[in-house]
Amino acid sequence: MNSNGFGPSEKKRDRNNPATEATDNRTNGKRQAELPRNYGHWATLTLVLVSVGFLFSYPYRGEFWGGLISTACRAGMLAGLADWFAVTALFRRPLGIRPGRILRTEIIPRNRERLFEALADMVENDLLSKKALKERLAHYNSAAFLLDYLSQPEVLAELSTFLAGLIRDLTGQTEPQALINFLEELTCEEFLFEDLTPLLVEALNLSEKKGYLELTAAFANRSLLALVDSPQLKQALALWLQKAYQTYEARNTARKLVDTFLPSAGELAAAVQEQLRLFLAGPEAQELLMSWLREYAGELVTSRAARTNLSQTLFDLLRHTPFRAHGPGNGEVSSAKIGTFRTDGDTLKLLIEDVIREIVITRRNPKWEANLDSWLKDSLLRFIDTQHAIIGHMVRQNLKPLSNERLVELIESRAGNDLQMIRINGSVVGSLAGSLIYLVNFLIQQKW
């Protein structure tokens, strides 16, 4: 089985991940609680008891009690044998009987492809359908998760380094006075009413010429890969999927059978991470990021509402940060300062790091955070709409490596006791039905 397989015995678990460990502990605890109660032994014992009862009572079948016990045990024995054959035929060949048109054996192994297809379809279109994912996403604070991730020192340092290099390069291509005017206005109320079109057009043309959009998309792609590999995402995914499982099963008792076949939330979270990693490592992700950047850039040029929203966002973000120290009245926005930014990358990096830290840690602007959450959810919804088929593909790919023996072992480990209870119930109900038939027949004979 591949490294993303769902088989519990082969799956390498991330013990540094509390969500995965908690999920695995719950699953293992449930299985360990079931192991001492091996209903297979009880089912066999029940069949043996009714068979022995039939053999010992058969010579006395002419008497009332002998006939009652003999009939009850015979019916229980026949029902128990029939259920034993039926349960065994699900997985194996009882009595060595090969599959045929009348007697069907090895039902699950012979129908594994249909089972896998039905399971993948159920996960894709029911358990994790577009509607279900969107409902779960609506109640999740994606902005808080992203800001918590960005507040980590190593992530903060990498982001600051990239932005400092990008801004230093951009300032080297821009007229100093134009940049001074922009910085002076950035933290003024009047900035909200400025028309950013000329500046944006110039910046976008420069970005296209110098390849800044490609650099930004590549950095975003690397950052997303790091985020996908982070234990924080795996923990969030595992908890999110666990709640999805619980919600799905709570709607219908019969849906609890889903747990028989599906991996644990931790295992599925690891598989989702792997599929996201493969997607981000491919060319399609880079093209998608470039498409989004160009689309947003074009919207900024053509839509005044988008420009107003951008200026409002910049103003709200920067008015409470250390950047305000460079605003009007402080005398620090000057050609000398711009020159420092161009030549001293560390100074600019520290300033940007302070600004980002103030934004992601202090979080003084709930409205901006709500807007960020809305934008992230819109982006995720677009991703779900275009890439939702990955879920079904992922389930199919991870189920295919299961051998017939492993498939049987997996189902028996999770549903074996329930199937053995069918055998027990068959013997008990058969005995009760045999007793009832005998009593009815006895009363009819007595009356006539």
Tab-separated table of C-alpha atoms in Angstrom:
chain	number	residue	atom	x	y	z
A	1	MET	CA	0.000	0.000	0.000
A	2	ASN	CA	1.186	3.501	-0.735
A	3	SER	CA	1.994	5.990	1.966
A	4	ASN	CA	-1.444	7.514	1.722
A	5	GLY	CA	-3.335	4.274	2.128
A	6	PHE	CA	-6.141	4.083	4.612
A	7	GLY	CA	-5.120	0.748	6.109
A	8	PRO	CA	-4.710	1.305	9.852
A	9	SER	CA	-1.821	-1.086	10.284
A	10	GLU	CA	0.228	0.407	7.458
A	11	LYS	CA	-0.530	4.095	8.005
A	12	LYS	CA	2.289	6.097	9.593
A	13	ARG	CA	0.674	8.321	12.150
A	14	ASP	CA	1.870	11.772	13.128
A	15	ARG	CA	2.158	11.582	16.893
A	16	ASN	CA	3.167	15.241	17.034
A	17	ASN	CA	-0.328	16.117	15.899
A	18	PRO	CA	-2.769	16.239	18.817
A	19	ALA	CA	-5.850	16.049	16.618
A	20	THR	CA	-4.615	12.964	14.769
A	21	GLU	CA	-3.441	11.319	17.971
A	22	ALA	CA	-6.757	12.009	19.691
A	23	THR	CA	-8.689	10.645	16.733
A	24	ASP	CA	-6.499	7.550	16.513
A	25	ASN	CA	-6.792	6.971	20.257
A	26	ARG	CA	-10.581	7.121	20.024
A	27	THR	CA	-10.558	4.677	17.099
A	28	ASN	CA	-8.077	2.309	18.739
A	29	GLY	CA	-9.923	2.524	22.035
A	30	LYS	CA	-13.157	1.564	20.339
A	31	ARG	CA	-11.544	-1.410	18.611
A	32	GLN	CA	-9.759	-2.533	21.768
A	33	ALA	CA	-13.044	-2.379	23.646
A	34	GLU	CA	-14.573	-4.674	21.025
A	35	LEU	CA	-11.756	-7.219	20.949
A	36	PRO	CA	-12.541	-8.965	24.279
A	37	ARG	CA	-16.143	-9.397	23.114
A	38	ASN	CA	-15.495	-11.736	20.200
A	39	TYR	CA	-19.054	-12.415	19.148
A	40	GLY	CA	-17.817	-15.019	16.672
A	41	HIS	CA	-17.183	-17.411	19.577
A	42	TRP	CA	-20.626	-16.699	21.001
A	43	ALA	CA	-22.255	-17.229	17.612
A	44	THR	CA	-20.485	-20.569	17.190
A	45	LEU	CA	-21.349	-21.576	20.756
A	46	THR	CA	-25.014	-20.731	20.155
A	47	LEU	CA	-25.041	-22.876	17.010
A	48	VAL	CA	-23.360	-25.747	18.854
A	49	LEU	CA	-25.862	-25.540	21.738
A	50	VAL	CA	-28.959	-25.672	19.514
A	51	SER	CA	-27.383	-28.484	17.474
A	52	VAL	CA	-26.619	-30.517	20.607
A	53	GLY	CA	-30.093	-29.734	21.935
A	54	PHE	CA	-31.627	-31.047	18.732
A	55	LEU	CA	-29.576	-34.266	18.803
A	56	PHE	CA	-30.369	-35.034	22.449
A	57	SER	CA	-34.066	-34.139	22.221
A	58	TYR	CA	-34.757	-35.853	18.912
A	59	PRO	CA	-35.373	-39.320	20.446
A	60	TYR	CA	-38.035	-37.727	22.703
A	61	ARG	CA	-39.799	-35.772	19.977
A	62	GLY	CA	-42.973	-37.845	20.494
A	63	GLU	CA	-43.518	-36.249	23.908
A	64	PHE	CA	-44.673	-32.643	24.362
A	65	TRP	CA	-41.528	-31.229	25.943
A	66	GLY	CA	-39.241	-33.363	23.804
A	67	GLY	CA	-41.052	-32.269	20.662
A	68	LEU	CA	-41.018	-28.623	21.716
A	69	ILE	CA	-37.286	-28.618	22.453
A	70	SER	CA	-36.463	-30.682	19.366
A	71	THR	CA	-38.451	-28.412	17.041
A	72	ALA	CA	-37.053	-25.231	18.616
A	73	CYS	CA	-33.454	-26.450	18.443
A	74	ARG	CA	-33.885	-27.756	14.896
A	75	ALA	CA	-35.222	-24.402	13.693
A	76	GLY	CA	-32.454	-22.551	15.552
A	77	MET	CA	-29.819	-24.874	14.080
A	78	LEU	CA	-31.081	-24.426	10.519
A	79	ALA	CA	-31.355	-20.644	10.905
A	80	GLY	CA	-27.901	-20.490	12.485
A	81	LEU	CA	-26.365	-22.566	9.696
A	82	ALA	CA	-28.043	-20.397	7.053
A	83	ASP	CA	-26.780	-17.205	8.693
A	84	TRP	CA	-23.297	-18.685	9.139
A	85	PHE	CA	-23.223	-19.470	5.422
A	86	ALA	CA	-24.522	-15.994	4.525
A	87	VAL	CA	-22.046	-14.117	6.749
A	88	THR	CA	-19.103	-16.260	5.668
A	89	ALA	CA	-20.075	-15.965	1.996
A	90	LEU	CA	-19.687	-12.197	2.253
A	91	PHE	CA	-15.925	-12.644	2.562
A	92	ARG	CA	-14.935	-16.236	1.746
A	93	ARG	CA	-16.033	-19.558	0.266
A	94	PRO	CA	-17.959	-21.495	2.942
A	95	LEU	CA	-17.438	-25.254	2.527
A	96	GLY	CA	-15.170	-24.420	-0.416
A	97	ILE	CA	-18.158	-23.555	-2.624
A	98	ARG	CA	-17.120	-21.427	-5.574
A	99	PRO	CA	-19.209	-18.437	-6.659
A	100	GLY	CA	-22.093	-19.417	-8.932
A	101	ARG	CA	-25.385	-18.185	-10.257
A	102	ILE	CA	-27.353	-19.668	-7.373
A	103	LEU	CA	-24.924	-19.745	-4.461
A	104	ARG	CA	-22.982	-16.489	-4.259
A	105	THR	CA	-19.768	-16.557	-2.261
A	106	GLU	CA	-16.850	-14.118	-1.838
A	107	ILE	CA	-19.389	-11.360	-2.405
A	108	ILE	CA	-17.332	-8.431	-1.113
A	109	PRO	CA	-13.989	-9.357	-2.762
A	110	ARG	CA	-15.723	-9.992	-6.110
A	111	ASN	CA	-17.572	-6.666	-5.901
A	112	ARG	CA	-14.698	-4.585	-4.563
A	113	GLU	CA	-14.713	-2.177	-7.524
A	114	ARG	CA	-18.428	-1.494	-7.153
A	115	LEU	CA	-17.954	-1.082	-3.400
A	116	PHE	CA	-15.068	1.359	-3.868
A	117	GLU	CA	-16.989	3.326	-6.496
A	118	ALA	CA	-20.054	3.558	-4.256
A	119	LEU	CA	-17.892	4.621	-1.312
A	120	ALA	CA	-16.072	7.279	-3.336
A	121	ASP	CA	-19.382	8.562	-4.691
A	122	MET	CA	-20.845	8.707	-1.178
A	123	VAL	CA	-17.858	10.647	0.190
A	124	GLU	CA	-17.751	13.035	-2.781
A	125	ASN	CA	-21.486	13.686	-3.172
A	126	ASP	CA	-22.851	13.204	0.338
A	127	LEU	CA	-20.429	13.246	3.261
A	128	LEU	CA	-18.077	15.853	1.727
A	129	SER	CA	-20.361	17.256	-0.957
A	130	LYS	CA	-19.928	20.827	-2.192
A	131	LYS	CA	-22.923	21.866	-0.113
A	132	ALA	CA	-21.606	20.170	3.033
A	133	LEU	CA	-18.139	21.677	2.605
A	134	LYS	CA	-19.565	25.151	2.068
A	135	GLU	CA	-21.786	24.821	5.143
A	136	ARG	CA	-18.819	23.738	7.269
A	137	LEU	CA	-16.646	26.513	5.813
A	138	ALA	CA	-19.274	29.145	6.637
A	139	HIS	CA	-18.841	28.376	10.360
A	140	TYR	CA	-15.025	28.339	10.278
A	141	ASN	CA	-12.849	31.407	10.932
A	142	SER	CA	-10.323	31.023	8.131
A	143	ALA	CA	-8.814	34.476	8.742
A	144	ALA	CA	-7.950	33.627	12.349
A	145	PHE	CA	-6.229	30.415	11.218
A	146	LEU	CA	-4.174	32.263	8.578
A	147	LEU	CA	-3.184	35.076	10.948
A	148	ASP	CA	-2.165	32.574	13.627
A	149	TYR	CA	-0.006	30.823	11.049
A	150	LEU	CA	1.576	34.104	9.884
A	151	SER	CA	2.388	35.077	13.476
A	152	GLN	CA	4.947	32.261	13.753
A	153	PRO	CA	8.482	33.749	13.850
A	154	GLU	CA	9.896	31.720	10.948
A	155	VAL	CA	6.886	32.451	8.720
A	156	LEU	CA	6.951	36.132	9.672
A	157	ALA	CA	10.663	36.384	8.861
A	158	GLU	CA	10.289	34.721	5.444
A	159	LEU	CA	7.325	36.911	4.477
A	160	SER	CA	9.128	40.079	5.599
A	161	THR	CA	12.261	39.148	3.653
A	162	PHE	CA	10.282	38.566	0.460
A	163	LEU	CA	8.260	41.788	0.765
A	164	ALA	CA	11.357	43.816	1.644
A	165	GLY	CA	13.162	42.563	-1.455
A	166	LEU	CA	10.137	43.169	-3.652
A	167	ILE	CA	9.505	46.676	-2.296
A	168	ARG	CA	13.188	47.614	-2.471
A	169	ASP	CA	13.261	46.550	-6.101
A	170	LEU	CA	10.031	48.420	-6.835
A	171	THR	CA	11.275	51.626	-5.169
A	172	GLY	CA	14.388	51.417	-7.294
A	173	GLN	CA	12.191	51.631	-10.384
A	174	THR	CA	9.962	54.465	-9.092
A	175	GLU	CA	10.490	58.232	-8.997
A	176	PRO	CA	11.456	59.158	-5.402
A	177	GLN	CA	9.090	62.137	-5.188
A	178	ALA	CA	6.098	60.083	-6.362
A	179	LEU	CA	6.896	57.474	-3.738
A	180	ILE	CA	7.317	60.141	-1.038
A	181	ASN	CA	3.920	61.613	-1.888
A	182	PHE	CA	2.320	58.178	-1.748
A	183	LEU	CA	3.862	57.340	1.645
A	184	GLU	CA	2.892	60.725	3.090
A	185	GLU	CA	-0.722	60.264	2.052
A	186	LEU	CA	-0.964	56.612	3.038
A	187	THR	CA	-1.923	57.249	6.665
A	188	CYS	CA	-4.009	60.380	6.048
A	189	GLU	CA	-7.791	60.369	5.904
A	190	GLU	CA	-7.564	62.031	2.486
A	191	PHE	CA	-5.894	58.884	1.157
A	192	LEU	CA	-9.292	57.178	1.193
A	193	PHE	CA	-10.492	59.514	-1.538
A	194	GLU	CA	-7.401	59.430	-3.735
A	195	ASP	CA	-7.646	57.912	-7.202
A	196	LEU	CA	-4.990	55.209	-7.279
A	197	THR	CA	-5.423	54.458	-10.990
A	198	PRO	CA	-2.216	56.125	-12.286
A	199	LEU	CA	-0.081	54.580	-9.561
A	200	LEU	CA	-1.649	51.140	-10.025
A	201	VAL	CA	-1.269	51.220	-13.800
A	202	GLU	CA	2.393	52.157	-13.432
A	203	ALA	CA	2.965	49.478	-10.784
A	204	LEU	CA	1.200	46.787	-12.812
A	205	ASN	CA	3.058	47.640	-16.004
A	206	LEU	CA	6.315	47.498	-14.092
A	207	SER	CA	5.300	44.208	-12.476
A	208	GLU	CA	4.555	42.648	-15.852
A	209	LYS	CA	7.818	43.938	-17.323
A	210	LYS	CA	9.993	42.808	-14.404
A	211	GLY	CA	8.121	39.560	-13.702
A	212	TYR	CA	6.981	40.590	-10.222
A	213	LEU	CA	3.632	38.841	-10.628
A	214	GLU	CA	5.437	35.575	-11.357
A	215	LEU	CA	7.676	36.108	-8.330
A	216	THR	CA	4.662	36.833	-6.133
A	217	ALA	CA	2.799	33.767	-7.425
A	218	ALA	CA	5.877	31.579	-6.885
A	219	PHE	CA	6.305	32.881	-3.335
A	220	ALA	CA	2.596	32.375	-2.621
A	221	ASN	CA	2.883	28.838	-3.956
A	222	ARG	CA	5.888	28.072	-1.728
A	223	SER	CA	4.092	29.567	1.254
A	224	LEU	CA	0.983	27.487	0.558
A	225	LEU	CA	3.125	24.349	0.334
A	226	ALA	CA	4.667	25.192	3.710
A	227	LEU	CA	1.188	25.797	5.116
A	228	VAL	CA	-0.066	22.472	3.738
A	229	ASP	CA	2.869	20.660	5.372
A	230	SER	CA	2.324	22.380	8.710
A	231	PRO	CA	0.996	20.390	11.702
A	232	GLN	CA	-1.452	23.242	12.352
A	233	LEU	CA	-3.286	22.525	9.097
A	234	LYS	CA	-3.318	18.784	9.730
A	235	GLN	CA	-4.775	19.377	13.194
A	236	ALA	CA	-7.414	21.744	11.843
A	237	LEU	CA	-8.325	19.326	9.028
A	238	ALA	CA	-8.590	16.358	11.394
A	239	LEU	CA	-10.865	18.218	13.811
A	240	TRP	CA	-12.901	19.637	10.931
A	241	LEU	CA	-13.372	16.194	9.340
A	242	GLN	CA	-14.181	14.621	12.705
A	243	LYS	CA	-17.017	17.109	13.165
A	244	ALA	CA	-18.151	16.443	9.592
A	245	TYR	CA	-18.274	12.697	10.359
A	246	GLN	CA	-20.278	13.305	13.531
A	247	THR	CA	-22.720	15.655	11.816
A	248	TYR	CA	-23.166	13.220	8.928
A	249	GLU	CA	-23.832	10.239	11.202
A	250	ALA	CA	-26.140	12.192	13.519
A	251	ARG	CA	-28.608	12.848	10.696
A	252	ASN	CA	-29.313	9.157	10.162
A	253	THR	CA	-28.499	6.202	12.407
A	254	ALA	CA	-27.885	3.966	9.400
A	255	ARG	CA	-25.069	6.276	8.305
A	256	LYS	CA	-22.974	5.078	11.223
A	257	LEU	CA	-22.105	2.144	8.961
A	258	VAL	CA	-19.964	4.639	7.058
A	259	ASP	CA	-17.373	4.319	9.812
A	260	THR	CA	-17.008	0.669	8.811
A	261	PHE	CA	-15.292	1.610	5.571
A	262	LEU	CA	-13.969	5.148	5.926
A	263	PRO	CA	-10.561	5.968	7.398
A	264	SER	CA	-10.274	7.900	10.616
A	265	ALA	CA	-10.399	11.683	10.435
A	266	GLY	CA	-6.639	11.805	11.046
A	267	GLU	CA	-5.921	9.402	8.194
A	268	LEU	CA	-8.228	11.255	5.816
A	269	ALA	CA	-6.650	14.584	6.832
A	270	ALA	CA	-3.212	13.181	5.960
A	271	ALA	CA	-4.536	12.003	2.583
A	272	VAL	CA	-6.070	15.426	1.902
A	273	GLN	CA	-2.747	17.067	2.767
A	274	GLU	CA	-0.926	14.800	0.340
A	275	GLN	CA	-3.359	15.584	-2.473
A	276	LEU	CA	-3.059	19.329	-1.781
A	277	ARG	CA	0.715	18.973	-1.805
A	278	LEU	CA	0.633	17.206	-5.173
A	279	PHE	CA	-1.706	19.847	-6.589
A	280	LEU	CA	0.434	22.763	-5.384
A	281	ALA	CA	3.602	21.115	-6.673
A	282	GLY	CA	2.155	20.894	-10.178
A	283	PRO	CA	1.999	23.605	-12.851
A	284	GLU	CA	-1.776	24.017	-12.525
A	285	ALA	CA	-1.490	25.672	-9.104
A	286	GLN	CA	1.057	28.232	-10.345
A	287	GLU	CA	-1.150	29.033	-13.331
A	288	LEU	CA	-4.192	29.387	-11.078
A	289	LEU	CA	-2.370	31.803	-8.752
A	290	MET	CA	-1.160	33.847	-11.721
A	291	SER	CA	-4.700	33.933	-13.081
A	292	TRP	CA	-6.053	35.175	-9.754
A	293	LEU	CA	-3.358	37.868	-9.486
A	294	ARG	CA	-3.964	39.117	-13.034
A	295	GLU	CA	-7.717	39.055	-12.507
A	296	TYR	CA	-7.415	41.116	-9.318
A	297	ALA	CA	-4.932	43.498	-10.938
A	298	GLY	CA	-7.284	44.049	-13.859
A	299	GLU	CA	-10.184	44.641	-11.483
A	300	LEU	CA	-8.175	47.301	-9.637
A	301	VAL	CA	-7.557	49.186	-12.886
A	302	THR	CA	-11.149	49.004	-14.152
A	303	SER	CA	-13.186	49.189	-10.935
A	304	ARG	CA	-13.254	52.281	-8.723
A	305	ALA	CA	-14.991	50.253	-6.000
A	306	ALA	CA	-12.054	47.821	-5.941
A	307	ARG	CA	-9.572	50.713	-5.686
A	308	THR	CA	-11.586	52.338	-2.897
A	309	ASN	CA	-11.685	49.033	-1.042
A	310	LEU	CA	-7.909	48.657	-1.455
A	311	SER	CA	-7.208	52.167	-0.138
A	312	GLN	CA	-9.554	51.563	2.805
A	313	THR	CA	-7.771	48.301	3.574
A	314	LEU	CA	-4.307	49.879	3.401
A	315	PHE	CA	-5.391	52.781	5.583
A	316	ASP	CA	-7.043	50.514	8.176
A	317	LEU	CA	-4.039	48.206	8.296
A	318	LEU	CA	-1.325	50.835	8.559
A	319	ARG	CA	-2.821	53.519	10.785
A	320	HIS	CA	-2.108	51.507	13.979
A	321	THR	CA	1.276	50.143	12.924
A	322	PRO	CA	4.882	51.416	13.248
A	323	PHE	CA	4.556	52.653	9.651
A	324	ARG	CA	2.635	55.658	11.004
A	325	ALA	CA	5.896	56.954	12.446
A	326	HIS	CA	6.867	57.736	8.864
A	327	GLY	CA	3.723	59.818	8.200
A	328	PRO	CA	3.176	63.573	8.029
A	329	GLY	CA	4.567	65.678	10.828
A	330	ASN	CA	7.445	63.368	11.615
A	331	GLY	CA	9.709	64.601	8.852
A	332	GLU	CA	10.977	61.109	8.124
A	333	VAL	CA	9.456	60.479	4.720
A	334	SER	CA	12.197	61.909	2.551
A	335	SER	CA	14.535	61.130	-0.288
A	336	ALA	CA	17.084	60.061	2.311
A	337	LYS	CA	14.635	57.599	3.825
A	338	ILE	CA	13.713	56.263	0.385
A	339	GLY	CA	17.412	55.903	-0.334
A	340	THR	CA	17.842	53.972	2.897
A	341	PHE	CA	15.041	51.609	1.891
A	342	ARG	CA	16.722	51.042	-1.468
A	343	THR	CA	20.175	50.309	-0.063
A	344	ASP	CA	19.542	48.912	3.423
A	345	GLY	CA	17.384	45.821	3.102
A	346	ASP	CA	17.561	45.055	6.831
A	347	THR	CA	15.990	48.383	7.824
A	348	LEU	CA	13.096	47.884	5.437
A	349	LYS	CA	12.725	44.237	6.483
A	350	LEU	CA	12.505	45.181	10.170
A	351	LEU	CA	9.913	47.851	9.420
A	352	ILE	CA	7.808	45.419	7.380
A	353	GLU	CA	8.187	42.755	10.059
A	354	ASP	CA	6.939	45.207	12.699
A	355	VAL	CA	4.007	46.170	10.491
A	356	ILE	CA	3.024	42.550	9.819
A	357	ARG	CA	3.454	41.620	13.482
A	358	GLU	CA	1.150	44.459	14.495
A	359	ILE	CA	-1.431	43.301	11.938
A	360	VAL	CA	-1.417	39.551	12.658
A	361	ILE	CA	-0.870	39.612	16.427
A	362	THR	CA	-2.537	42.763	17.779
A	363	ARG	CA	-5.519	42.547	15.421
A	364	ARG	CA	-6.982	45.944	16.233
A	365	ASN	CA	-9.231	45.952	13.205
A	366	PRO	CA	-12.034	43.340	13.444
A	367	LYS	CA	-13.674	44.745	10.315
A	368	TRP	CA	-10.554	44.130	8.240
A	369	GLU	CA	-10.207	40.625	9.687
A	370	ALA	CA	-13.843	39.942	8.780
A	371	ASN	CA	-13.177	41.171	5.237
A	372	LEU	CA	-10.104	38.935	5.034
A	373	ASP	CA	-12.166	35.986	6.224
A	374	SER	CA	-14.776	36.741	3.569
A	375	TRP	CA	-12.118	36.958	0.837
A	376	LEU	CA	-10.465	33.720	1.944
A	377	LYS	CA	-13.797	31.925	1.983
A	378	ASP	CA	-14.658	33.238	-1.473
A	379	SER	CA	-11.316	31.941	-2.752
A	380	LEU	CA	-11.816	28.572	-1.049
A	381	LEU	CA	-15.346	28.308	-2.443
A	382	ARG	CA	-13.991	28.900	-5.940
A	383	PHE	CA	-11.376	26.224	-5.309
A	384	ILE	CA	-14.063	23.811	-4.081
A	385	ASP	CA	-16.189	24.471	-7.161
A	386	THR	CA	-13.321	23.787	-9.557
A	387	GLN	CA	-11.403	21.068	-7.700
A	388	HIS	CA	-14.129	19.184	-5.812
A	389	ALA	CA	-13.700	16.071	-7.977
A	390	ILE	CA	-10.296	15.600	-6.302
A	391	ILE	CA	-12.120	14.176	-3.270
A	392	GLY	CA	-13.643	11.247	-5.149
A	393	HIS	CA	-10.399	10.676	-7.057
A	394	MET	CA	-8.456	10.701	-3.794
A	395	VAL	CA	-10.743	8.103	-2.183
A	396	ARG	CA	-10.554	5.848	-5.258
A	397	GLN	CA	-6.769	6.097	-5.491
A	398	ASN	CA	-6.310	5.289	-1.822
A	399	LEU	CA	-8.715	2.343	-1.841
A	400	LYS	CA	-7.356	0.633	-4.965
A	401	PRO	CA	-4.137	-0.665	-3.339
A	402	LEU	CA	-6.179	-2.623	-0.776
A	403	SER	CA	-5.819	-6.354	-1.413
A	404	ASN	CA	-8.842	-8.619	-1.011
A	405	GLU	CA	-7.367	-10.024	2.195
A	406	ARG	CA	-6.746	-6.547	3.606
A	407	LEU	CA	-10.229	-5.397	2.577
A	408	VAL	CA	-11.810	-8.380	4.346
A	409	GLU	CA	-9.640	-7.799	7.417
A	410	LEU	CA	-10.570	-4.111	7.514
A	411	ILE	CA	-14.319	-4.729	7.270
A	412	GLU	CA	-14.248	-7.605	9.761
A	413	SER	CA	-12.272	-5.520	12.245
A	414	ARG	CA	-14.940	-2.811	12.177
A	415	ALA	CA	-18.169	-4.710	11.466
A	416	GLY	CA	-17.302	-8.294	12.377
A	417	ASN	CA	-19.113	-8.264	15.717
A	418	ASP	CA	-22.267	-6.853	14.153
A	419	LEU	CA	-22.211	-9.596	11.537
A	420	GLN	CA	-21.709	-12.270	14.195
A	421	MET	CA	-24.694	-10.849	16.071
A	422	ILE	CA	-26.731	-11.668	12.961
A	423	ARG	CA	-25.762	-15.324	13.441
A	424	ILE	CA	-26.716	-15.238	17.111
A	425	ASN	CA	-30.007	-13.510	16.365
A	426	GLY	CA	-30.700	-16.056	13.628
A	427	SER	CA	-30.344	-19.005	16.004
A	428	VAL	CA	-32.387	-17.318	18.739
A	429	VAL	CA	-35.170	-16.085	16.451
A	430	GLY	CA	-35.205	-19.428	14.632
A	431	SER	CA	-35.634	-21.271	17.928
A	432	LEU	CA	-38.453	-18.956	19.011
A	433	ALA	CA	-40.170	-19.317	15.637
A	434	GLY	CA	-39.820	-23.126	15.815
A	435	SER	CA	-41.308	-23.161	19.308
A	436	LEU	CA	-44.236	-21.009	18.207
A	437	ILE	CA	-44.932	-23.201	15.181
A	438	TYR	CA	-44.795	-26.336	17.340
A	439	LEU	CA	-47.204	-24.855	19.915
A	440	VAL	CA	-49.669	-23.725	17.252
A	441	ASN	CA	-49.523	-27.135	15.601
A	442	PHE	CA	-49.948	-28.857	18.976
A	443	LEU	CA	-53.016	-26.767	19.865
A	444	ILE	CA	-54.594	-27.438	16.460
A	445	GLN	CA	-54.071	-31.172	16.882
A	446	GLN	CA	-55.548	-31.070	20.391
A	447	LYS	CA	-58.627	-29.194	19.178
A	448	TRP	CA	-59.301	-31.450	16.225
